[in-house]
PDB file of C-alpha atoms and ligand atoms in Angstrom:
ATOM      1  CA  MET A   1       0.000   0.000   0.000  1.00 47.00           C
ATOM      2  CA  SER A   2       1.281   3.451  -0.880  1.00 45.00           C
ATOM      3  CA  ASN A   3      -0.120   5.469   1.999  1.00 44.00           C
ATOM      4  CA  ASN A   4       0.225   9.094   1.012  1.00 44.00           C
ATOM      5  CA  VAL A   5      -3.082  10.461   2.147  1.00 46.00           C
ATOM      6  CA  SER A   6      -3.411  13.614   4.207  1.00 46.00           C
ATOM      7  CA  ASN A   7      -6.574  13.850   6.277  1.00 46.00           C
ATOM      8  CA  ASN A   8      -9.115  16.273   4.912  1.00 61.00           C
ATOM      9  CA  ALA A   9     -12.512  15.382   6.285  1.00 61.00           C
ATOM     10  CA  SER A  10     -14.352  17.937   4.131  1.00 82.00           C
ATOM     11  CA  LYS A  11     -13.404  16.243   0.849  1.00 94.00           C
ATOM     12  CA  PRO A  12     -15.681  13.504  -0.530  1.00 97.00           C
ATOM     13  CA  ILE A  13     -14.029  10.101  -0.907  1.00 98.00           C
ATOM     14  CA  MET A  14     -13.883   8.235  -4.211  1.00 98.00           C
ATOM     15  CA  LEU A  15     -12.570   4.704  -4.778  1.00 99.00           C
ATOM     16  CA  VAL A  16     -11.460   3.847  -8.321  1.00 99.00           C
ATOM     17  CA  THR A  17     -10.601   0.213  -9.024  1.00 99.00           C
ATOM     18  CA  GLY A  18      -7.741  -0.253 -11.485  1.00 98.00           C
ATOM     19  CA  GLY A  19      -6.523   3.326 -11.087  1.00 98.00           C
ATOM     20  CA  SER A  20      -2.867   2.751 -11.934  1.00 98.00           C
ATOM     21  CA  ARG A  21      -3.212   3.000 -15.720  1.00 98.00           C
ATOM     22  CA  GLY A  22      -5.515   4.034 -18.564  1.00 98.00           C
ATOM     23  CA  ILE A  23      -9.057   5.205 -17.882  1.00 98.00           C
ATOM     24  CA  GLY A  24      -8.774   4.489 -14.146  1.00 99.00           C
ATOM     25  CA  ALA A  25      -5.639   6.626 -13.822  1.00 98.00           C
ATOM     26  CA  ALA A  26      -7.279   9.493 -15.753  1.00 99.00           C
ATOM     27  CA  THR A  27     -10.342   9.177 -13.490  1.00 99.00           C
ATOM     28  CA  ALA A  28      -8.266   9.185 -10.292  1.00 98.00           C
ATOM     29  CA  ILE A  29      -6.245  12.229 -11.412  1.00 98.00           C
ATOM     30  CA  GLY A  30      -9.368  14.055 -12.634  1.00 98.00           C
ATOM     31  CA  ALA A  31     -11.223  13.262  -9.401  1.00 98.00           C
ATOM     32  CA  ALA A  32      -8.419  14.683  -7.278  1.00 98.00           C
ATOM     33  CA  ALA A  33      -8.446  17.856  -9.409  1.00 98.00           C
ATOM     34  CA  ARG A  34     -12.203  18.146  -8.730  1.00 98.00           C
ATOM     35  CA  GLY A  35     -11.674  17.987  -4.960  1.00 98.00           C
ATOM     36  CA  TYR A  36     -12.098  14.305  -4.090  1.00 98.00           C
ATOM     37  CA  GLN A  37      -9.838  12.339  -1.780  1.00 98.00           C
ATOM     38  CA  VAL A  38      -8.986   9.439  -4.068  1.00 98.00           C
ATOM     39  CA  ALA A  39      -8.239   5.841  -3.185  1.00 98.00           C
ATOM     40  CA  PHE A  40      -7.472   3.507  -6.043  1.00 98.00           C
ATOM     41  CA  SER A  41      -6.557  -0.130  -6.447  1.00 98.00           C
ATOM     42  CA  TYR A  42      -4.084  -1.760  -8.796  1.00 98.00           C
ATOM     43  CA  LEU A  43      -3.257  -5.364  -9.636  1.00 98.00           C
ATOM     44  CA  ASN A  44       0.544  -5.658 -10.155  1.00 98.00           C
ATOM     45  CA  ASN A  45       1.980  -2.411 -11.478  1.00 98.00           C
ATOM     46  CA  LYS A  46       3.181  -0.642  -8.320  1.00 98.00           C
ATOM     47  CA  THR A  47       5.421   1.687 -10.345  1.00 98.00           C
ATOM     48  CA  ALA A  48       2.454   2.969 -12.346  1.00 98.00           C
ATOM     49  CA  ALA A  49       0.371   3.261  -9.147  1.00 98.00           C
ATOM     50  CA  ASP A  50       3.094   5.269  -7.403  1.00 98.00           C
ATOM     51  CA  ASP A  51       3.328   7.530 -10.448  1.00 98.00           C
ATOM     52  CA  VAL A  52      -0.421   8.310 -10.254  1.00 98.00           C
ATOM     53  CA  VAL A  53      -0.142   9.017  -6.514  1.00 98.00           C
ATOM     54  CA  LYS A  54       2.803  11.351  -7.175  1.00 98.00           C
ATOM     55  CA  LYS A  55       0.906  13.246  -9.905  1.00 98.00           C
ATOM     56  CA  ILE A  56      -2.030  13.770  -7.530  1.00 98.00           C
ATOM     57  CA  LEU A  57       0.166  14.831  -4.587  1.00 98.00           C
ATOM     58  CA  ASP A  58       2.224  17.183  -6.779  1.00 98.00           C
ATOM     59  CA  ALA A  59      -1.022  18.865  -7.825  1.00 98.00           C
ATOM     60  CA  GLY A  60      -1.976  19.343  -4.169  1.00 97.00           C
ATOM     61  CA  GLY A  61      -4.454  16.451  -3.965  1.00 97.00           C
ATOM     62  CA  HIS A  62      -4.934  13.458  -1.685  1.00 94.00           C
ATOM     63  CA  ALA A  63      -4.367   9.881  -2.867  1.00 97.00           C
ATOM     64  CA  LEU A  64      -3.976   6.353  -1.603  1.00 97.00           C
ATOM     65  CA  ALA A  65      -2.967   3.371  -3.779  1.00 98.00           C
ATOM     66  CA  ILE A  66      -3.817  -0.147  -2.594  1.00 98.00           C
ATOM     67  CA  GLN A  67      -2.842  -3.431  -4.259  1.00 98.00           C
ATOM     68  CA  ALA A  68      -5.969  -5.604  -4.538  1.00 98.00           C
ATOM     69  CA  ASP A  69      -7.281  -8.053  -7.132  1.00 98.00           C
ATOM     70  CA  VAL A  70     -10.979  -7.244  -7.621  1.00 98.00           C
ATOM     71  CA  GLY A  71     -11.631 -10.884  -8.517  1.00 98.00           C
ATOM     72  CA  ILE A  72     -10.551 -12.098  -5.047  1.00 98.00           C
ATOM     73  CA  GLU A  73     -13.098 -11.489  -2.289  1.00 98.00           C
ATOM     74  CA  ALA A  74     -10.523 -11.241   0.514  1.00 98.00           C
ATOM     75  CA  ASP A  75      -8.655  -8.558  -1.469  1.00 98.00           C
ATOM     76  CA  VAL A  76     -11.855  -6.563  -2.028  1.00 99.00           C
ATOM     77  CA  LEU A  77     -12.768  -6.737   1.672  1.00 98.00           C
ATOM     78  CA  ARG A  78      -9.254  -5.542   2.578  1.00 98.00           C
ATOM     79  CA  LEU A  79      -9.469  -2.767  -0.040  1.00 98.00           C
ATOM     80  CA  PHE A  80     -12.710  -1.327   1.370  1.00 98.00           C
ATOM     81  CA  LYS A  81     -11.557  -1.767   5.002  1.00 98.00           C
ATOM     82  CA  THR A  82      -8.370   0.157   4.214  1.00 98.00           C
ATOM     83  CA  VAL A  83     -10.403   3.010   2.704  1.00 98.00           C
ATOM     84  CA  ASP A  84     -12.737   3.003   5.766  1.00 98.00           C
ATOM     85  CA  GLU A  85      -9.848   3.147   8.204  1.00 97.00           C
ATOM     86  CA  THR A  86      -7.555   5.523   6.324  1.00 96.00           C
ATOM     87  CA  MET A  87      -9.938   7.968   4.674  1.00 96.00           C
ATOM     88  CA  GLY A  88     -13.491   7.573   5.978  1.00 96.00           C
ATOM     89  CA  THR A  89     -16.913   7.130   4.415  1.00 96.00           C
ATOM     90  CA  LEU A  90     -16.988   6.303   0.733  1.00 98.00           C
ATOM     91  CA  VAL A  91     -19.151   8.535  -1.479  1.00 98.00           C
ATOM     92  CA  VAL A  92     -18.278   7.283  -4.988  1.00 98.00           C
ATOM     93  CA  LEU A  93     -17.185   3.890  -6.325  1.00 99.00           C
ATOM     94  CA  VAL A  94     -15.865   3.679  -9.882  1.00 99.00           C
ATOM     95  CA  ASN A  95     -15.878   0.022 -10.890  1.00 98.00           C
ATOM     96  CA  ASN A  96     -13.180   0.433 -13.536  1.00 98.00           C
ATOM     97  CA  ALA A  97     -10.806  -2.552 -13.234  1.00 98.00           C
ATOM     98  CA  GLY A  98     -11.186  -4.812 -16.241  1.00 98.00           C
ATOM     99  CA  MET A  99      -9.173  -6.978 -18.574  1.00 98.00           C
ATOM    100  CA  LEU A 100      -9.050  -8.668 -21.968  1.00 96.00           C
ATOM    101  CA  GLU A 101      -7.245 -11.784 -23.165  1.00 97.00           C
ATOM    102  CA  GLN A 102      -5.717 -12.540 -26.594  1.00 96.00           C
ATOM    103  CA  LYS A 103      -8.162 -12.015 -29.432  1.00 95.00           C
ATOM    104  CA  MET A 104      -9.536 -15.255 -30.898  1.00 97.00           C
ATOM    105  CA  ARG A 105     -12.740 -16.986 -32.015  1.00 98.00           C
ATOM    106  CA  LEU A 106     -15.063 -18.458 -29.371  1.00 98.00           C
ATOM    107  CA  ASP A 107     -14.294 -21.996 -30.632  1.00 98.00           C
ATOM    108  CA  GLN A 108     -10.612 -21.462 -29.752  1.00 98.00           C
ATOM    109  CA  MET A 109     -11.282 -20.300 -26.177  1.00 98.00           C
ATOM    110  CA  ASP A 110     -11.151 -22.556 -23.130  1.00 98.00           C
ATOM    111  CA  LEU A 111     -12.846 -22.807 -19.748  1.00 98.00           C
ATOM    112  CA  GLY A 112      -9.938 -21.297 -17.808  1.00 98.00           C
ATOM    113  CA  ARG A 113     -10.020 -18.152 -19.940  1.00 98.00           C
ATOM    114  CA  TRP A 114     -13.776 -17.725 -19.508  1.00 98.00           C
ATOM    115  CA  GLN A 115     -13.402 -18.104 -15.746  1.00 98.00           C
ATOM    116  CA  ARG A 116     -10.625 -15.475 -15.638  1.00 98.00           C
ATOM    117  CA  VAL A 117     -12.485 -12.998 -17.881  1.00 98.00           C
ATOM    118  CA  LEU A 118     -15.812 -13.341 -16.057  1.00 98.00           C
ATOM    119  CA  ASN A 119     -14.136 -13.312 -12.661  1.00 98.00           C
ATOM    120  CA  ALA A 120     -12.211 -10.066 -13.194  1.00 98.00           C
ATOM    121  CA  ASN A 121     -14.843  -8.173 -15.190  1.00 98.00           C
ATOM    122  CA  VAL A 122     -18.116  -9.415 -13.662  1.00 98.00           C
ATOM    123  CA  ILE A 123     -17.478 -10.916 -10.218  1.00 98.00           C
ATOM    124  CA  GLY A 124     -15.020  -8.091  -9.460  1.00 98.00           C
ATOM    125  CA  SER A 125     -17.660  -5.455 -10.216  1.00 98.00           C
ATOM    126  CA  PHE A 126     -20.254  -7.340  -8.126  1.00 99.00           C
ATOM    127  CA  LEU A 127     -17.918  -7.738  -5.132  1.00 99.00           C
ATOM    128  CA  CYS A 128     -17.062  -4.023  -5.134  1.00 99.00           C
ATOM    129  CA  ALA A 129     -20.679  -2.930  -5.732  1.00 99.00           C
ATOM    130  CA  LYS A 130     -21.795  -5.006  -2.730  1.00 99.00           C
ATOM    131  CA  GLU A 131     -19.229  -3.402  -0.417  1.00 98.00           C
ATOM    132  CA  ALA A 132     -20.165   0.068  -1.714  1.00 99.00           C
ATOM    133  CA  VAL A 133     -23.902  -0.510  -1.131  1.00 98.00           C
ATOM    134  CA  LEU A 134     -23.212  -1.776   2.406  1.00 98.00           C
ATOM    135  CA  ARG A 135     -21.501   1.554   3.142  1.00 98.00           C
ATOM    136  CA  MET A 136     -23.640   4.010   1.121  1.00 98.00           C
ATOM    137  CA  SER A 137     -27.214   2.723   1.408  1.00 98.00           C
ATOM    138  CA  THR A 138     -29.512   4.555   3.817  1.00 98.00           C
ATOM    139  CA  LEU A 139     -30.943   1.081   4.523  1.00 98.00           C
ATOM    140  CA  HIS A 140     -27.607   0.234   6.147  1.00 98.00           C
ATOM    141  CA  GLY A 141     -27.178   3.597   7.912  1.00 98.00           C
ATOM    142  CA  GLY A 142     -25.196   5.223   5.082  1.00 98.00           C
ATOM    143  CA  LYS A 143     -25.636   8.669   3.548  1.00 97.00           C
ATOM    144  CA  GLY A 144     -25.974   7.695  -0.111  1.00 98.00           C
ATOM    145  CA  GLY A 145     -23.513   7.942  -2.967  1.00 98.00           C
ATOM    146  CA  ALA A 146     -22.861   7.011  -6.569  1.00 99.00           C
ATOM    147  CA  ILE A 147     -21.524   3.969  -8.385  1.00 99.00           C
ATOM    148  CA  VAL A 148     -20.173   4.254 -11.927  1.00 99.00           C
ATOM    149  CA  ASN A 149     -19.443   1.005 -13.754  1.00 99.00           C
ATOM    150  CA  LEU A 150     -17.065   0.759 -16.726  1.00 99.00           C
ATOM    151  CA  SER A 151     -18.849  -1.321 -19.325  1.00 98.00           C
ATOM    152  CA  SER A 152     -17.964  -1.255 -23.032  1.00 98.00           C
ATOM    153  CA  ALA A 153     -19.497  -0.705 -26.443  1.00 98.00           C
ATOM    154  CA  ALA A 154     -18.506  -4.384 -26.849  1.00 98.00           C
ATOM    155  CA  ALA A 155     -21.648  -5.228 -24.841  1.00 98.00           C
ATOM    156  CA  ARG A 156     -23.798  -4.216 -27.836  1.00 98.00           C
ATOM    157  CA  LEU A 157     -21.299  -4.937 -30.655  1.00 98.00           C
ATOM    158  CA  GLY A 158     -20.424  -8.474 -29.456  1.00 98.00           C
ATOM    159  CA  SER A 159     -16.704  -8.397 -30.436  1.00 97.00           C
ATOM    160  CA  PRO A 160     -16.804 -11.258 -32.995  1.00 98.00           C
ATOM    161  CA  ASN A 161     -13.430 -12.887 -33.796  1.00 97.00           C
ATOM    162  CA  GLU A 162     -11.850 -10.987 -30.910  1.00 96.00           C
ATOM    163  CA  PHE A 163     -13.327 -11.440 -27.437  1.00 97.00           C
ATOM    164  CA  ILE A 164     -16.979 -12.455 -27.219  1.00 98.00           C
ATOM    165  CA  ASP A 165     -16.311 -13.484 -23.609  1.00 98.00           C
ATOM    166  CA  TYR A 166     -15.295  -9.924 -22.699  1.00 98.00           C
ATOM    167  CA  ALA A 167     -18.317  -8.504 -24.580  1.00 98.00           C
ATOM    168  CA  ALA A 168     -20.613 -10.878 -22.670  1.00 98.00           C
ATOM    169  CA  ALA A 169     -18.965  -9.886 -19.387  1.00 99.00           C
ATOM    170  CA  LYS A 170     -19.703  -6.221 -20.154  1.00 98.00           C
ATOM    171  CA  GLY A 171     -23.297  -7.198 -21.026  1.00 99.00           C
ATOM    172  CA  ALA A 172     -23.515  -8.571 -17.492  1.00 99.00           C
ATOM    173  CA  VAL A 173     -22.156  -5.275 -16.140  1.00 99.00           C
ATOM    174  CA  ASP A 174     -24.912  -3.427 -18.051  1.00 99.00           C
ATOM    175  CA  ALA A 175     -27.581  -5.707 -16.554  1.00 99.00           C
ATOM    176  CA  MET A 176     -26.148  -5.235 -13.063  1.00 99.00           C
ATOM    177  CA  THR A 177     -26.140  -1.444 -13.572  1.00 99.00           C
ATOM    178  CA  ILE A 178     -29.845  -1.429 -14.498  1.00 99.00           C
ATOM    179  CA  GLY A 179     -30.936  -3.886 -11.794  1.00 99.00           C
ATOM    180  CA  LEU A 180     -28.900  -2.388  -8.975  1.00 99.00           C
ATOM    181  CA  SER A 181     -29.953   1.155  -9.899  1.00 99.00           C
ATOM    182  CA  LYS A 182     -33.592   0.150  -9.328  1.00 99.00           C
ATOM    183  CA  GLU A 183     -32.780  -1.821  -6.170  1.00 98.00           C
ATOM    184  CA  VAL A 184     -31.115   1.132  -4.420  1.00 98.00           C
ATOM    185  CA  ALA A 185     -32.905   4.088  -6.056  1.00 98.00           C
ATOM    186  CA  MET A 186     -34.727   4.897  -2.798  1.00 98.00           C
ATOM    187  CA  GLU A 187     -31.607   4.331  -0.682  1.00 98.00           C
ATOM    188  CA  GLY A 188     -29.662   7.406  -1.876  1.00 98.00           C
ATOM    189  CA  ILE A 189     -27.472   5.608  -4.405  1.00 98.00           C
ATOM    190  CA  ARG A 190     -27.305   6.292  -8.141  1.00 99.00           C
ATOM    191  CA  VAL A 191     -25.823   3.548 -10.330  1.00 99.00           C
ATOM    192  CA  ASN A 192     -24.788   4.294 -13.914  1.00 99.00           C
ATOM    193  CA  ALA A 193     -22.365   2.952 -16.503  1.00 99.00           C
ATOM    194  CA  VAL A 194     -20.059   4.339 -19.165  1.00 99.00           C
ATOM    195  CA  ARG A 195     -19.520   2.294 -22.336  1.00 98.00           C
ATOM    196  CA  PRO A 196     -16.270   3.409 -23.992  1.00 98.00           C
ATOM    197  CA  GLY A 197     -15.466   2.554 -27.594  1.00 98.00           C
ATOM    198  CA  LEU A 198     -11.918   2.484 -28.955  1.00 98.00           C
ATOM    199  CA  ILE A 199      -9.775   4.284 -26.383  1.00 98.00           C
ATOM    200  CA  TYR A 200      -5.982   4.672 -26.445  1.00 98.00           C
ATOM    201  CA  THR A 201      -4.842   2.603 -23.426  1.00 98.00           C
ATOM    202  CA  ASP A 202      -2.635  -0.446 -22.766  1.00 96.00           C
ATOM    203  CA  ILE A 203      -5.628  -2.813 -22.759  1.00 96.00           C
ATOM    204  CA  HIS A 204      -5.322  -3.499 -26.492  1.00 96.00           C
ATOM    205  CA  ALA A 205      -1.758  -4.805 -26.068  1.00 93.00           C
ATOM    206  CA  SER A 206      -3.087  -7.501 -23.735  1.00 85.00           C
ATOM    207  CA  ALA A 207      -5.353  -8.642 -26.584  1.00 87.00           C
ATOM    208  CA  GLY A 208      -2.203  -9.012 -28.711  1.00 91.00           C
ATOM    209  CA  GLU A 209      -2.749  -5.873 -30.795  1.00 94.00           C
ATOM    210  CA  PRO A 210      -1.214  -2.672 -29.344  1.00 96.00           C
ATOM    211  CA  GLY A 211      -2.193  -0.744 -32.508  1.00 96.00           C
ATOM    212  CA  ARG A 212      -5.839  -1.902 -32.438  1.00 96.00           C
ATOM    213  CA  VAL A 213      -7.326   1.595 -32.056  1.00 98.00           C
ATOM    214  CA  ASP A 214      -5.493   2.984 -35.094  1.00 97.00           C
ATOM    215  CA  ARG A 215      -6.289  -0.149 -37.126  1.00 96.00           C
ATOM    216  CA  ALA A 216     -10.021   0.088 -36.346  1.00 96.00           C
ATOM    217  CA  LYS A 217     -10.603   3.855 -36.165  1.00 97.00           C
ATOM    218  CA  ALA A 218     -11.809   4.073 -39.768  1.00 97.00           C
ATOM    219  CA  GLY A 219     -14.983   2.371 -38.492  1.00 96.00           C
ATOM    220  CA  VAL A 220     -15.624   5.191 -36.018  1.00 98.00           C
ATOM    221  CA  PRO A 221     -17.878   7.958 -37.393  1.00 98.00           C
ATOM    222  CA  MET A 222     -15.545  10.578 -35.853  1.00 98.00           C
ATOM    223  CA  GLN A 223     -12.599   8.746 -37.495  1.00 98.00           C
ATOM    224  CA  ARG A 224     -10.439   8.686 -34.368  1.00 98.00           C
ATOM    225  CA  GLY A 225      -9.869   6.840 -31.116  1.00 98.00           C
ATOM    226  CA  GLY A 226     -10.784   8.416 -27.796  1.00 98.00           C
ATOM    227  CA  THR A 227      -8.565   9.397 -24.899  1.00 98.00           C
ATOM    228  CA  ALA A 228      -8.705   8.082 -21.351  1.00 98.00           C
ATOM    229  CA  GLU A 229      -9.442  11.653 -20.228  1.00 98.00           C
ATOM    230  CA  GLU A 230     -12.522  11.869 -22.486  1.00 98.00           C
ATOM    231  CA  VAL A 231     -13.924   8.769 -20.782  1.00 99.00           C
ATOM    232  CA  ALA A 232     -12.885   9.963 -17.314  1.00 99.00           C
ATOM    233  CA  ASP A 233     -14.736  13.271 -17.832  1.00 98.00           C
ATOM    234  CA  THR A 234     -17.972  11.340 -18.428  1.00 98.00           C
ATOM    235  CA  VAL A 235     -17.365   9.051 -15.430  1.00 99.00           C
ATOM    236  CA  LEU A 236     -16.744  12.067 -13.183  1.00 99.00           C
ATOM    237  CA  TRP A 237     -19.801  13.891 -14.464  1.00 98.00           C
ATOM    238  CA  LEU A 238     -21.994  10.834 -13.752  1.00 98.00           C
ATOM    239  CA  ALA A 239     -20.530  10.665 -10.245  1.00 98.00           C
ATOM    240  CA  SER A 240     -21.239  14.348  -9.608  1.00 98.00           C
ATOM    241  CA  GLU A 241     -24.353  16.156  -8.410  1.00 97.00           C
ATOM    242  CA  GLN A 242     -24.738  17.542 -11.948  1.00 98.00           C
ATOM    243  CA  ALA A 243     -26.050  14.076 -12.833  1.00 98.00           C
ATOM    244  CA  SER A 244     -28.426  13.968  -9.844  1.00 98.00           C
ATOM    245  CA  TYR A 245     -31.433  12.720 -11.858  1.00 98.00           C
ATOM    246  CA  LEU A 246     -29.555   9.969 -13.721  1.00 98.00           C
ATOM    247  CA  THR A 247     -29.637   6.383 -12.572  1.00 99.00           C
ATOM    248  CA  GLY A 248     -29.632   3.108 -14.503  1.00 99.00           C
ATOM    249  CA  THR A 249     -28.219   4.993 -17.508  1.00 98.00           C
ATOM    250  CA  LEU A 250     -25.608   3.577 -19.913  1.00 98.00           C
ATOM    251  CA  ILE A 251     -23.632   6.359 -21.643  1.00 98.00           C
ATOM    252  CA  ASP A 252     -21.687   5.471 -24.795  1.00 98.00           C
ATOM    253  CA  VAL A 253     -18.377   7.347 -25.232  1.00 99.00           C
ATOM    254  CA  THR A 254     -17.531   6.044 -28.671  1.00 98.00           C
ATOM    255  CA  GLY A 255     -17.195   8.854 -31.216  1.00 98.00           C
ATOM    256  CA  GLY A 256     -20.503   7.662 -32.659  1.00 98.00           C
ATOM    257  CA  ARG A 257     -19.537   3.989 -33.127  1.00 97.00           C
TER     258      ARG A 257
HETATM  259  P1  LIG B   1      -5.839  -0.762 -18.859  1.00 78.68           P
HETATM  260  O1  LIG B   1      -5.148   0.411 -19.450  1.00 78.68           O
HETATM  261  O2  LIG B   1      -5.426  -2.146 -19.285  1.00 78.68           O
HETATM  262  O3  LIG B   1      -5.718  -0.631 -17.258  1.00 78.68           O
HETATM  263  C1  LIG B   1      -6.351  -1.610 -16.482  1.00 78.68           C
HETATM  264  C2  LIG B   1      -6.286  -1.203 -15.032  1.00 78.68           C
HETATM  265  O4  LIG B   1      -7.017  -2.159 -14.261  1.00 78.68           O
HETATM  266  C3  LIG B   1      -4.864  -1.193 -14.458  1.00 78.68           C
HETATM  267  O5  LIG B   1      -4.814  -0.205 -13.453  1.00 78.68           O
HETATM  268  C4  LIG B   1      -4.748  -2.597 -13.871  1.00 78.68           C
HETATM  269  O6  LIG B   1      -3.788  -2.681 -12.800  1.00 78.68           O
HETATM  270  C5  LIG B   1      -6.152  -2.794 -13.331  1.00 78.68           C
HETATM  271  N1  LIG B   1      -6.581  -4.191 -13.220  1.00 78.68           N
HETATM  272  C6  LIG B   1      -6.674  -5.128 -14.193  1.00 78.68           C
HETATM  273  N2  LIG B   1      -7.154  -6.278 -13.693  1.00 78.68           N
HETATM  274  C7  LIG B   1      -7.384  -6.037 -12.370  1.00 78.68           C
HETATM  275  C8  LIG B   1      -7.849  -6.832 -11.284  1.00 78.68           C
HETATM  276  N3  LIG B   1      -8.200  -8.123 -11.448  1.00 78.68           N
HETATM  277  N4  LIG B   1      -7.923  -6.262 -10.057  1.00 78.68           N
HETATM  278  C9  LIG B   1      -7.585  -4.977  -9.862  1.00 78.68           C
HETATM  279  N5  LIG B   1      -7.131  -4.179 -10.833  1.00 78.68           N
HETATM  280  C10 LIG B   1      -7.021  -4.713 -12.062  1.00 78.68           C
HETATM  281  O7  LIG B   1      -7.426  -0.695 -19.090  1.00 78.68           O
HETATM  282  P2  LIG B   1      -8.339   0.504 -19.642  1.00 78.68           P
HETATM  283  O8  LIG B   1      -8.334   0.454 -21.107  1.00 78.68           O
HETATM  284  O9  LIG B   1      -8.032   1.751 -18.914  1.00 78.68           O
HETATM  285  O10 LIG B   1      -9.783  -0.039 -19.196  1.00 78.68           O
HETATM  286  C11 LIG B   1     -10.461   0.424 -18.043  1.00 78.68           C
HETATM  287  C12 LIG B   1     -11.887  -0.074 -18.098  1.00 78.68           C
HETATM  288  O11 LIG B   1     -12.521   0.427 -19.276  1.00 78.68           O
HETATM  289  C13 LIG B   1     -11.996  -1.593 -18.171  1.00 78.68           C
HETATM  290  O12 LIG B   1     -13.124  -2.022 -17.428  1.00 78.68           O
HETATM  291  C14 LIG B   1     -12.212  -1.854 -19.652  1.00 78.68           C
HETATM  292  O13 LIG B   1     -12.869  -3.064 -19.877  1.00 78.68           O
HETATM  293  C15 LIG B   1     -13.048  -0.648 -20.031  1.00 78.68           C
HETATM  294  N6  LIG B   1     -12.999  -0.321 -21.463  1.00 78.68           N
HETATM  295  C16 LIG B   1     -11.831   0.061 -22.074  1.00 78.68           C
HETATM  296  C17 LIG B   1     -11.842   0.344 -23.439  1.00 78.68           C
HETATM  297  C18 LIG B   1     -10.617   0.772 -24.198  1.00 78.68           C
HETATM  298  O14 LIG B   1     -10.669   0.877 -25.450  1.00 78.68           O
HETATM  299  N7  LIG B   1      -9.506   1.047 -23.551  1.00 78.68           N
HETATM  300  C19 LIG B   1     -13.023   0.229 -24.163  1.00 78.68           C
HETATM  301  C20 LIG B   1     -14.182  -0.167 -23.507  1.00 78.68           C
HETATM  302  C21 LIG B   1     -14.153  -0.440 -22.163  1.00 78.68           C
HETATM  303  P3  LIG B   1      -2.187  -2.875 -13.106  1.00 78.68           P
HETATM  304  O15 LIG B   1      -1.702  -1.534 -13.622  1.00 78.68           O
HETATM  305  O16 LIG B   1      -1.611  -3.226 -11.776  1.00 78.68           O
HETATM  306  O17 LIG B   1      -2.082  -3.962 -14.119  1.00 78.68           O
END
């Protein structure tokens, strides 16, 4: 754990899963600039996590990086307990951590891959959403809050010949967003999702194609890939009071794709 938080009780607390790189890092940095105390998790890349903490501290913000695999329940429980004990009451959860495996057809995939993809992308989001609801819901003595899930345009496009398993996992995230938003609508919690399209981050390298965005951008009506910051701006708006009448909403950030 990189514990670099200064106490500032007046600042709302946001937890971003997978905040060391890509969209999560842009969200953590943007949240700190908007006045949140930010806790974020990472899987392995401590160097990248420390770099995000440093950027936030250098800009005068408050940040805490915690190693935790969202697909492991004990890690998620430790993650939320650390935020409780170090920062205080959580106001926003951004369920951002997600992963892809090598692109291939469904008939080339195996059981182990499906278990890994569904565990990280679906079970991870469920585990974190449960812990957030237990802290935010007025039913449990909380003061409300917001959950923003990172889904994907893949949920409606299906990702044929690449990663149907990942697309299906994001479809599950969409369904959870809609169901949970209705379940907790009268308990002070808004639940929404952002569905990015082709965004310049490292995730495409893990699918075996680092240049995937540039290869596929001709299929985007705006003819370009998006930036992590463009997605983060939407996530942070959904988390904010400016989006006070939105819940159960899925916002595509795709350049029209
Ligand atoms: P990325 O650049 O690959 O970064 C992934 C982040 O998640 C890293 O901080 C990584 O930690 C962390 N992470 C991965 N698996 C984790 C796990 N099991 N537990 C905890 N943390 C974990 O990804 P990204 O492109 O920013 O994607 C962020 C989210 O947006 C994901 O949910 C993704 O599915 C979604 N999305 C992305 C795109 C796109 O084009 N980039 C499009 C649609 C949706 P380490 O640094 O320690 O590895």
